[in-house]
């Protein structure tokens, strides 16, 4: 679905980077009298729709929160099913991504995954490495606190090696070691499923992002729902900590 506006399209902004917390698979399954895994499978169809929408509307980066570092505490059967779905995505869906010039990146501590899955991740990333279209980022075994902690560890190693002085560290230095630093800053965060929290997602990257929360459960998040989020984004005035122009002249 290509976005069409009733008013002057030149005044509309497409966010360069959209990040989505895909929530509601389990509740969707319960609502439809299905097993939780059926909800996760339905969620993969919503992923396909979101990617298609992002491509058609020339969004540069799309980051999807697929599996958090806290999700390991879920029942073993559910975790195993999620790993199977992730494997399917890497084996089959990545072929379609490659056809559509999508570049895939996986962020998170993938070292906890089984070696076979790590190899699939490596193969999928390498397959799409030279693509120049949509940058699709999948956050798997990811946590915002892990991301920042990992950056601190890498910086400490640089200091220990003598290649970086502590007094030279600033925000730009830290940012160089944070996931997705080479991509546009996150403009819009969408969370589905009637929840209003960040859940340890991209804590560093979303400092000045706009937030959009929707009651739509993730399996039902289609092109129209995505469009609604973009329309809402266009109604926001982004000041990045600055005052409104009219406020500058106020006494």
PDB file of C-alpha atoms in Angstrom:
ATOM      1  CA  UNK A   1       0.000   0.000   0.000  1.00  0.00           C
ATOM      2  CA  UNK A   2       1.503   3.265  -1.179  1.00  0.00           C
ATOM      3  CA  UNK A   3       0.528   6.111   1.127  1.00  0.00           C
ATOM      4  CA  UNK A   4      -1.808   8.654  -0.428  1.00  0.00           C
ATOM      5  CA  UNK A   5      -2.761  11.873   1.363  1.00  0.00           C
ATOM      6  CA  UNK A   6      -5.754  14.103   0.918  1.00  0.00           C
ATOM      7  CA  UNK A   7      -3.711  17.247   1.439  1.00  0.00           C
ATOM      8  CA  UNK A   8      -0.397  18.415   0.024  1.00  0.00           C
ATOM      9  CA  UNK A   9       1.846  15.344   0.021  1.00  0.00           C
ATOM     10  CA  UNK A  10       4.927  17.578   0.031  1.00  0.00           C
ATOM     11  CA  UNK A  11       4.119  18.385   3.650  1.00  0.00           C
ATOM     12  CA  UNK A  12       4.079  14.734   4.677  1.00  0.00           C
ATOM     13  CA  UNK A  13       7.031  13.029   6.293  1.00  0.00           C
ATOM     14  CA  UNK A  14       7.908   9.388   5.989  1.00  0.00           C
ATOM     15  CA  UNK A  15       9.947   8.300   9.025  1.00  0.00           C
ATOM     16  CA  UNK A  16      13.353   7.102   7.964  1.00  0.00           C
ATOM     17  CA  UNK A  17      13.528   4.456  10.672  1.00  0.00           C
ATOM     18  CA  UNK A  18      10.550   2.682  12.228  1.00  0.00           C
ATOM     19  CA  UNK A  19      10.934   0.260  15.141  1.00  0.00           C
ATOM     20  CA  UNK A  20       8.096  -2.059  16.140  1.00  0.00           C
ATOM     21  CA  UNK A  21       7.441  -3.981  19.348  1.00  0.00           C
ATOM     22  CA  UNK A  22       5.331  -6.816  17.963  1.00  0.00           C
ATOM     23  CA  UNK A  23       3.021  -7.644  20.867  1.00  0.00           C
ATOM     24  CA  UNK A  24      -0.223  -9.575  21.107  1.00  0.00           C
ATOM     25  CA  UNK A  25       0.377 -12.930  19.421  1.00  0.00           C
ATOM     26  CA  UNK A  26      -0.637 -14.906  22.507  1.00  0.00           C
ATOM     27  CA  UNK A  27      -3.754 -12.843  23.171  1.00  0.00           C
ATOM     28  CA  UNK A  28      -4.719 -13.104  19.513  1.00  0.00           C
ATOM     29  CA  UNK A  29      -4.474 -16.900  19.734  1.00  0.00           C
ATOM     30  CA  UNK A  30      -6.548 -16.988  22.926  1.00  0.00           C
ATOM     31  CA  UNK A  31      -9.157 -14.701  21.385  1.00  0.00           C
ATOM     32  CA  UNK A  32      -9.470 -17.082  18.431  1.00  0.00           C
ATOM     33  CA  UNK A  33      -9.417 -20.245  20.526  1.00  0.00           C
ATOM     34  CA  UNK A  34      -6.020 -21.324  19.205  1.00  0.00           C
ATOM     35  CA  UNK A  35      -2.723 -22.439  20.719  1.00  0.00           C
ATOM     36  CA  UNK A  36      -0.142 -19.686  21.386  1.00  0.00           C
ATOM     37  CA  UNK A  37       2.113 -21.029  18.624  1.00  0.00           C
ATOM     38  CA  UNK A  38      -0.707 -20.369  16.148  1.00  0.00           C
ATOM     39  CA  UNK A  39      -0.598 -16.752  17.232  1.00  0.00           C
ATOM     40  CA  UNK A  40       3.131 -16.588  16.592  1.00  0.00           C
ATOM     41  CA  UNK A  41       2.652 -18.114  13.149  1.00  0.00           C
ATOM     42  CA  UNK A  42      -0.039 -15.565  12.364  1.00  0.00           C
ATOM     43  CA  UNK A  43       2.438 -12.931  13.534  1.00  0.00           C
ATOM     44  CA  UNK A  44       4.871 -13.950  10.795  1.00  0.00           C
ATOM     45  CA  UNK A  45       2.246 -12.988   8.213  1.00  0.00           C
ATOM     46  CA  UNK A  46       2.037  -9.554   9.837  1.00  0.00           C
ATOM     47  CA  UNK A  47       5.823  -9.278   9.496  1.00  0.00           C
ATOM     48  CA  UNK A  48       5.510  -9.889   5.766  1.00  0.00           C
ATOM     49  CA  UNK A  49       2.864  -7.165   5.482  1.00  0.00           C
ATOM     50  CA  UNK A  50       4.953  -4.694   7.484  1.00  0.00           C
ATOM     51  CA  UNK A  51       8.014  -5.317   5.317  1.00  0.00           C
ATOM     52  CA  UNK A  52       5.949  -4.893   2.149  1.00  0.00           C
ATOM     53  CA  UNK A  53       4.514  -1.604   3.434  1.00  0.00           C
ATOM     54  CA  UNK A  54       7.972  -0.322   4.390  1.00  0.00           C
ATOM     55  CA  UNK A  55       9.341  -1.155   0.929  1.00  0.00           C
ATOM     56  CA  UNK A  56       6.459   0.482  -0.917  1.00  0.00           C
ATOM     57  CA  UNK A  57       6.707   3.661   1.142  1.00  0.00           C
ATOM     58  CA  UNK A  58      10.496   3.915   0.985  1.00  0.00           C
ATOM     59  CA  UNK A  59      11.121   3.621   4.713  1.00  0.00           C
ATOM     60  CA  UNK A  60      14.876   3.229   5.016  1.00  0.00           C
ATOM     61  CA  UNK A  61      15.075   1.037   8.123  1.00  0.00           C
ATOM     62  CA  UNK A  62      12.575  -1.235   9.848  1.00  0.00           C
ATOM     63  CA  UNK A  63      13.527  -2.822  13.169  1.00  0.00           C
ATOM     64  CA  UNK A  64      11.361  -5.602  14.597  1.00  0.00           C
ATOM     65  CA  UNK A  65      11.544  -6.862  18.185  1.00  0.00           C
ATOM     66  CA  UNK A  66      11.275 -10.615  17.617  1.00  0.00           C
ATOM     67  CA  UNK A  67      12.750 -12.193  20.751  1.00  0.00           C
ATOM     68  CA  UNK A  68      13.914 -10.358  23.852  1.00  0.00           C
ATOM     69  CA  UNK A  69      16.593 -11.551  26.244  1.00  0.00           C
ATOM     70  CA  UNK A  70      13.802 -11.966  28.801  1.00  0.00           C
ATOM     71  CA  UNK A  71      11.788 -14.315  26.572  1.00  0.00           C
ATOM     72  CA  UNK A  72      13.957 -17.285  27.574  1.00  0.00           C
ATOM     73  CA  UNK A  73      11.872 -17.455  30.776  1.00  0.00           C
ATOM     74  CA  UNK A  74       8.795 -18.501  28.780  1.00  0.00           C
ATOM     75  CA  UNK A  75       7.739 -22.183  28.737  1.00  0.00           C
ATOM     76  CA  UNK A  76      10.292 -24.372  26.963  1.00  0.00           C
ATOM     77  CA  UNK A  77       7.753 -25.551  24.394  1.00  0.00           C
ATOM     78  CA  UNK A  78       6.965 -21.969  23.400  1.00  0.00           C
ATOM     79  CA  UNK A  79      10.646 -21.007  23.179  1.00  0.00           C
ATOM     80  CA  UNK A  80      11.313 -24.051  20.995  1.00  0.00           C
ATOM     81  CA  UNK A  81       8.415 -23.127  18.732  1.00  0.00           C
ATOM     82  CA  UNK A  82       9.724 -19.566  18.424  1.00  0.00           C
ATOM     83  CA  UNK A  83      13.151 -20.889  17.475  1.00  0.00           C
ATOM     84  CA  UNK A  84      11.519 -23.079  14.810  1.00  0.00           C
ATOM     85  CA  UNK A  85       9.724 -20.060  13.383  1.00  0.00           C
ATOM     86  CA  UNK A  86      12.941 -18.068  13.391  1.00  0.00           C
ATOM     87  CA  UNK A  87      14.666 -20.924  11.554  1.00  0.00           C
ATOM     88  CA  UNK A  88      11.864 -21.006   8.988  1.00  0.00           C
ATOM     89  CA  UNK A  89      12.213 -17.266   8.451  1.00  0.00           C
ATOM     90  CA  UNK A  90      15.963 -17.585   7.894  1.00  0.00           C
ATOM     91  CA  UNK A  91      15.604 -20.575   5.547  1.00  0.00           C
ATOM     92  CA  UNK A  92      12.628 -19.506   3.450  1.00  0.00           C
ATOM     93  CA  UNK A  93      11.488 -15.916   3.901  1.00  0.00           C
ATOM     94  CA  UNK A  94      15.003 -14.492   3.504  1.00  0.00           C
ATOM     95  CA  UNK A  95      14.938 -15.683  -0.111  1.00  0.00           C
ATOM     96  CA  UNK A  96      11.993 -13.362  -0.750  1.00  0.00           C
ATOM     97  CA  UNK A  97      13.768 -10.536   1.051  1.00  0.00           C
ATOM     98  CA  UNK A  98      16.752 -10.998  -1.204  1.00  0.00           C
ATOM     99  CA  UNK A  99      14.557 -10.882  -4.309  1.00  0.00           C
ATOM    100  CA  UNK A 100      13.168  -7.538  -3.128  1.00  0.00           C
ATOM    101  CA  UNK A 101      16.617  -6.057  -2.453  1.00  0.00           C
ATOM    102  CA  UNK A 102      16.154  -6.071   1.346  1.00  0.00           C
ATOM    103  CA  UNK A 103      19.262  -6.100   3.505  1.00  0.00           C
ATOM    104  CA  UNK A 104      18.905  -8.168   6.677  1.00  0.00           C
ATOM    105  CA  UNK A 105      20.670  -7.477   9.963  1.00  0.00           C
ATOM    106  CA  UNK A 106      20.268  -9.447  13.183  1.00  0.00           C
ATOM    107  CA  UNK A 107      20.993  -7.556  16.410  1.00  0.00           C
ATOM    108  CA  UNK A 108      21.339  -9.115  19.841  1.00  0.00           C
ATOM    109  CA  UNK A 109      23.453 -11.654  21.675  1.00  0.00           C
ATOM    110  CA  UNK A 110      23.182 -14.496  19.167  1.00  0.00           C
ATOM    111  CA  UNK A 111      25.847 -16.479  21.018  1.00  0.00           C
ATOM    112  CA  UNK A 112      23.134 -18.087  23.149  1.00  0.00           C
ATOM    113  CA  UNK A 113      21.505 -19.688  20.116  1.00  0.00           C
ATOM    114  CA  UNK A 114      22.463 -23.193  19.043  1.00  0.00           C
ATOM    115  CA  UNK A 115      25.385 -23.345  16.571  1.00  0.00           C
ATOM    116  CA  UNK A 116      23.107 -24.514  13.739  1.00  0.00           C
ATOM    117  CA  UNK A 117      20.875 -21.454  14.187  1.00  0.00           C
ATOM    118  CA  UNK A 118      23.910 -19.169  14.411  1.00  0.00           C
ATOM    119  CA  UNK A 119      25.095 -20.551  11.068  1.00  0.00           C
ATOM    120  CA  UNK A 120      21.694 -19.888   9.514  1.00  0.00           C
ATOM    121  CA  UNK A 121      21.808 -16.322  10.790  1.00  0.00           C
ATOM    122  CA  UNK A 122      25.263 -15.843   9.297  1.00  0.00           C
ATOM    123  CA  UNK A 123      24.165 -17.275   5.946  1.00  0.00           C
ATOM    124  CA  UNK A 124      21.016 -15.108   5.789  1.00  0.00           C
ATOM    125  CA  UNK A 125      22.930 -11.935   6.607  1.00  0.00           C
ATOM    126  CA  UNK A 126      25.626 -12.739   4.046  1.00  0.00           C
ATOM    127  CA  UNK A 127      23.015 -13.520   1.377  1.00  0.00           C
ATOM    128  CA  UNK A 128      21.513 -10.033   1.604  1.00  0.00           C
ATOM    129  CA  UNK A 129      24.661  -8.111   2.562  1.00  0.00           C
ATOM    130  CA  UNK A 130      24.991  -6.281  -0.765  1.00  0.00           C
ATOM    131  CA  UNK A 131      21.335  -5.308  -1.124  1.00  0.00           C
ATOM    132  CA  UNK A 132      20.577  -1.595  -1.219  1.00  0.00           C
ATOM    133  CA  UNK A 133      16.859  -1.390  -0.449  1.00  0.00           C
ATOM    134  CA  UNK A 134      15.061  -1.562   2.874  1.00  0.00           C
ATOM    135  CA  UNK A 135      17.302  -2.278   5.865  1.00  0.00           C
ATOM    136  CA  UNK A 136      15.407  -4.890   7.893  1.00  0.00           C
ATOM    137  CA  UNK A 137      16.708  -5.390  11.424  1.00  0.00           C
ATOM    138  CA  UNK A 138      15.538  -8.310  13.536  1.00  0.00           C
ATOM    139  CA  UNK A 139      16.195  -7.999  17.266  1.00  0.00           C
ATOM    140  CA  UNK A 140      16.738 -11.560  18.527  1.00  0.00           C
ATOM    141  CA  UNK A 141      17.879 -12.319  22.083  1.00  0.00           C
ATOM    142  CA  UNK A 142      18.145  -8.571  22.317  1.00  0.00           C
ATOM    143  CA  UNK A 143      17.804  -6.169  25.228  1.00  0.00           C
ATOM    144  CA  UNK A 144      18.501  -2.459  25.392  1.00  0.00           C
ATOM    145  CA  UNK A 145      20.455  -2.846  28.629  1.00  0.00           C
ATOM    146  CA  UNK A 146      22.533  -5.623  27.049  1.00  0.00           C
ATOM    147  CA  UNK A 147      23.235  -3.310  24.094  1.00  0.00           C
ATOM    148  CA  UNK A 148      24.515  -0.496  26.323  1.00  0.00           C
ATOM    149  CA  UNK A 149      26.449  -2.889  28.569  1.00  0.00           C
ATOM    150  CA  UNK A 150      28.077  -4.462  25.534  1.00  0.00           C
ATOM    151  CA  UNK A 151      29.094  -1.016  24.282  1.00  0.00           C
ATOM    152  CA  UNK A 152      30.668  -0.220  27.665  1.00  0.00           C
ATOM    153  CA  UNK A 153      32.599  -3.494  27.577  1.00  0.00           C
ATOM    154  CA  UNK A 154      33.914  -2.798  24.074  1.00  0.00           C
ATOM    155  CA  UNK A 155      34.945   0.720  25.086  1.00  0.00           C
ATOM    156  CA  UNK A 156      36.732  -0.679  28.155  1.00  0.00           C
ATOM    157  CA  UNK A 157      38.661  -3.041  25.897  1.00  0.00           C
ATOM    158  CA  UNK A 158      39.738  -0.095  23.748  1.00  0.00           C
ATOM    159  CA  UNK A 159      40.944   1.772  26.832  1.00  0.00           C
ATOM    160  CA  UNK A 160      42.793  -1.294  28.078  1.00  0.00           C
ATOM    161  CA  UNK A 161      44.495  -1.679  24.686  1.00  0.00           C
ATOM    162  CA  UNK A 162      45.559   1.972  24.786  1.00  0.00           C
ATOM    163  CA  UNK A 163      43.661   2.906  21.630  1.00  0.00           C
ATOM    164  CA  UNK A 164      41.180   5.155  23.449  1.00  0.00           C
ATOM    165  CA  UNK A 165      41.572   7.631  26.290  1.00  0.00           C
ATOM    166  CA  UNK A 166      38.841   7.775  28.927  1.00  0.00           C
ATOM    167  CA  UNK A 167      38.770  11.573  28.817  1.00  0.00           C
ATOM    168  CA  UNK A 168      37.935  11.455  25.108  1.00  0.00           C
ATOM    169  CA  UNK A 169      34.735   9.456  25.596  1.00  0.00           C
ATOM    170  CA  UNK A 170      31.529  11.292  24.725  1.00  0.00           C
ATOM    171  CA  UNK A 171      28.072  10.389  23.395  1.00  0.00           C
ATOM    172  CA  UNK A 172      29.407   9.951  19.881  1.00  0.00           C
ATOM    173  CA  UNK A 173      32.007   7.507  21.167  1.00  0.00           C
ATOM    174  CA  UNK A 174      29.402   5.392  22.931  1.00  0.00           C
ATOM    175  CA  UNK A 175      27.111   5.537  19.922  1.00  0.00           C
ATOM    176  CA  UNK A 176      29.788   3.943  17.729  1.00  0.00           C
ATOM    177  CA  UNK A 177      29.481   0.739  19.747  1.00  0.00           C
ATOM    178  CA  UNK A 178      25.677   0.627  19.936  1.00  0.00           C
ATOM    179  CA  UNK A 179      23.655  -1.563  17.576  1.00  0.00           C
ATOM    180  CA  UNK A 180      22.381   0.126  14.401  1.00  0.00           C
ATOM    181  CA  UNK A 181      24.648   3.155  14.825  1.00  0.00           C
ATOM    182  CA  UNK A 182      25.322   3.173  11.071  1.00  0.00           C
ATOM    183  CA  UNK A 183      21.617   3.520  10.268  1.00  0.00           C
ATOM    184  CA  UNK A 184      19.237   6.488  10.571  1.00  0.00           C
ATOM    185  CA  UNK A 185      18.139   7.377  14.083  1.00  0.00           C
ATOM    186  CA  UNK A 186      14.829   5.793  15.067  1.00  0.00           C
ATOM    187  CA  UNK A 187      12.025   8.251  14.240  1.00  0.00           C
ATOM    188  CA  UNK A 188       8.977   6.221  15.212  1.00  0.00           C
ATOM    189  CA  UNK A 189       8.381   3.409  17.696  1.00  0.00           C
ATOM    190  CA  UNK A 190       5.177   1.417  17.315  1.00  0.00           C
ATOM    191  CA  UNK A 191       3.884  -0.973  19.958  1.00  0.00           C
ATOM    192  CA  UNK A 192       0.892  -3.173  19.247  1.00  0.00           C
ATOM    193  CA  UNK A 193      -1.278  -5.172  21.632  1.00  0.00           C
ATOM    194  CA  UNK A 194      -2.677  -2.663  24.134  1.00  0.00           C
ATOM    195  CA  UNK A 195       0.511  -2.325  26.158  1.00  0.00           C
ATOM    196  CA  UNK A 196       2.238   0.965  27.018  1.00  0.00           C
ATOM    197  CA  UNK A 197       5.856   0.193  27.835  1.00  0.00           C
ATOM    198  CA  UNK A 198       9.204  -0.107  26.056  1.00  0.00           C
ATOM    199  CA  UNK A 199      10.204  -3.534  27.392  1.00  0.00           C
ATOM    200  CA  UNK A 200      13.952  -2.940  27.215  1.00  0.00           C
ATOM    201  CA  UNK A 201      13.890  -2.186  23.475  1.00  0.00           C
ATOM    202  CA  UNK A 202      16.494   0.084  21.822  1.00  0.00           C
ATOM    203  CA  UNK A 203      16.903   2.193  24.961  1.00  0.00           C
ATOM    204  CA  UNK A 204      19.757   4.238  23.505  1.00  0.00           C
ATOM    205  CA  UNK A 205      18.416   4.530  19.963  1.00  0.00           C
ATOM    206  CA  UNK A 206      14.930   5.864  20.768  1.00  0.00           C
ATOM    207  CA  UNK A 207      15.935   8.874  22.864  1.00  0.00           C
ATOM    208  CA  UNK A 208      14.006  11.302  20.624  1.00  0.00           C
ATOM    209  CA  UNK A 209      11.691   8.917  18.797  1.00  0.00           C
ATOM    210  CA  UNK A 210       7.954   9.458  18.587  1.00  0.00           C
ATOM    211  CA  UNK A 211       5.817   6.722  20.189  1.00  0.00           C
ATOM    212  CA  UNK A 212       2.635   5.214  18.814  1.00  0.00           C
ATOM    213  CA  UNK A 213       0.628   2.699  20.828  1.00  0.00           C
ATOM    214  CA  UNK A 214      -2.260   0.771  19.310  1.00  0.00           C
ATOM    215  CA  UNK A 215      -4.805  -1.726  20.605  1.00  0.00           C
ATOM    216  CA  UNK A 216      -4.373  -3.771  17.422  1.00  0.00           C
ATOM    217  CA  UNK A 217      -2.870  -7.171  18.205  1.00  0.00           C
ATOM    218  CA  UNK A 218       0.211  -7.916  16.138  1.00  0.00           C
ATOM    219  CA  UNK A 219      -1.296 -10.615  13.873  1.00  0.00           C
ATOM    220  CA  UNK A 220      -3.951  -8.065  12.874  1.00  0.00           C
ATOM    221  CA  UNK A 221      -1.431  -5.283  12.188  1.00  0.00           C
ATOM    222  CA  UNK A 222      -1.872  -4.782   8.458  1.00  0.00           C
ATOM    223  CA  UNK A 223      -1.142  -2.050   5.932  1.00  0.00           C
ATOM    224  CA  UNK A 224      -4.034   0.098   7.151  1.00  0.00           C
ATOM    225  CA  UNK A 225      -2.801  -0.117  10.736  1.00  0.00           C
ATOM    226  CA  UNK A 226       0.713   0.831   9.624  1.00  0.00           C
ATOM    227  CA  UNK A 227      -0.694   3.746   7.646  1.00  0.00           C
ATOM    228  CA  UNK A 228      -2.538   4.981  10.758  1.00  0.00           C
ATOM    229  CA  UNK A 229       0.755   5.053  12.638  1.00  0.00           C
ATOM    230  CA  UNK A 230       2.418   7.103   9.898  1.00  0.00           C
ATOM    231  CA  UNK A 231      -0.505   9.531   9.764  1.00  0.00           C
ATOM    232  CA  UNK A 232      -0.266   9.997  13.536  1.00  0.00           C
ATOM    233  CA  UNK A 233       3.488  10.541  13.221  1.00  0.00           C
ATOM    234  CA  UNK A 234       2.836  13.354  10.767  1.00  0.00           C
ATOM    235  CA  UNK A 235       0.676  15.148  13.319  1.00  0.00           C
ATOM    236  CA  UNK A 236       3.550  15.352  15.796  1.00  0.00           C
ATOM    237  CA  UNK A 237       5.804  18.387  16.067  1.00  0.00           C
ATOM    238  CA  UNK A 238       9.318  17.087  16.614  1.00  0.00           C
ATOM    239  CA  UNK A 239      11.462  19.570  18.535  1.00  0.00           C
ATOM    240  CA  UNK A 240      14.258  17.287  19.832  1.00  0.00           C
ATOM    241  CA  UNK A 241      14.367  19.152  23.141  1.00  0.00           C
ATOM    242  CA  UNK A 242      14.066  22.639  21.633  1.00  0.00           C
ATOM    243  CA  UNK A 243      11.270  25.084  22.389  1.00  0.00           C
ATOM    244  CA  UNK A 244       8.514  25.948  19.975  1.00  0.00           C
ATOM    245  CA  UNK A 245       9.359  28.899  17.686  1.00  0.00           C
ATOM    246  CA  UNK A 246       6.651  31.055  19.295  1.00  0.00           C
ATOM    247  CA  UNK A 247       8.037  30.364  22.753  1.00  0.00           C
ATOM    248  CA  UNK A 248      11.401  31.915  21.888  1.00  0.00           C
ATOM    249  CA  UNK A 249       9.889  35.399  21.718  1.00  0.00           C
ATOM    250  CA  UNK A 250       7.824  35.037  24.871  1.00  0.00           C
ATOM    251  CA  UNK A 251       8.951  36.996  27.905  1.00  0.00           C
TER     252      UNK A 251
END
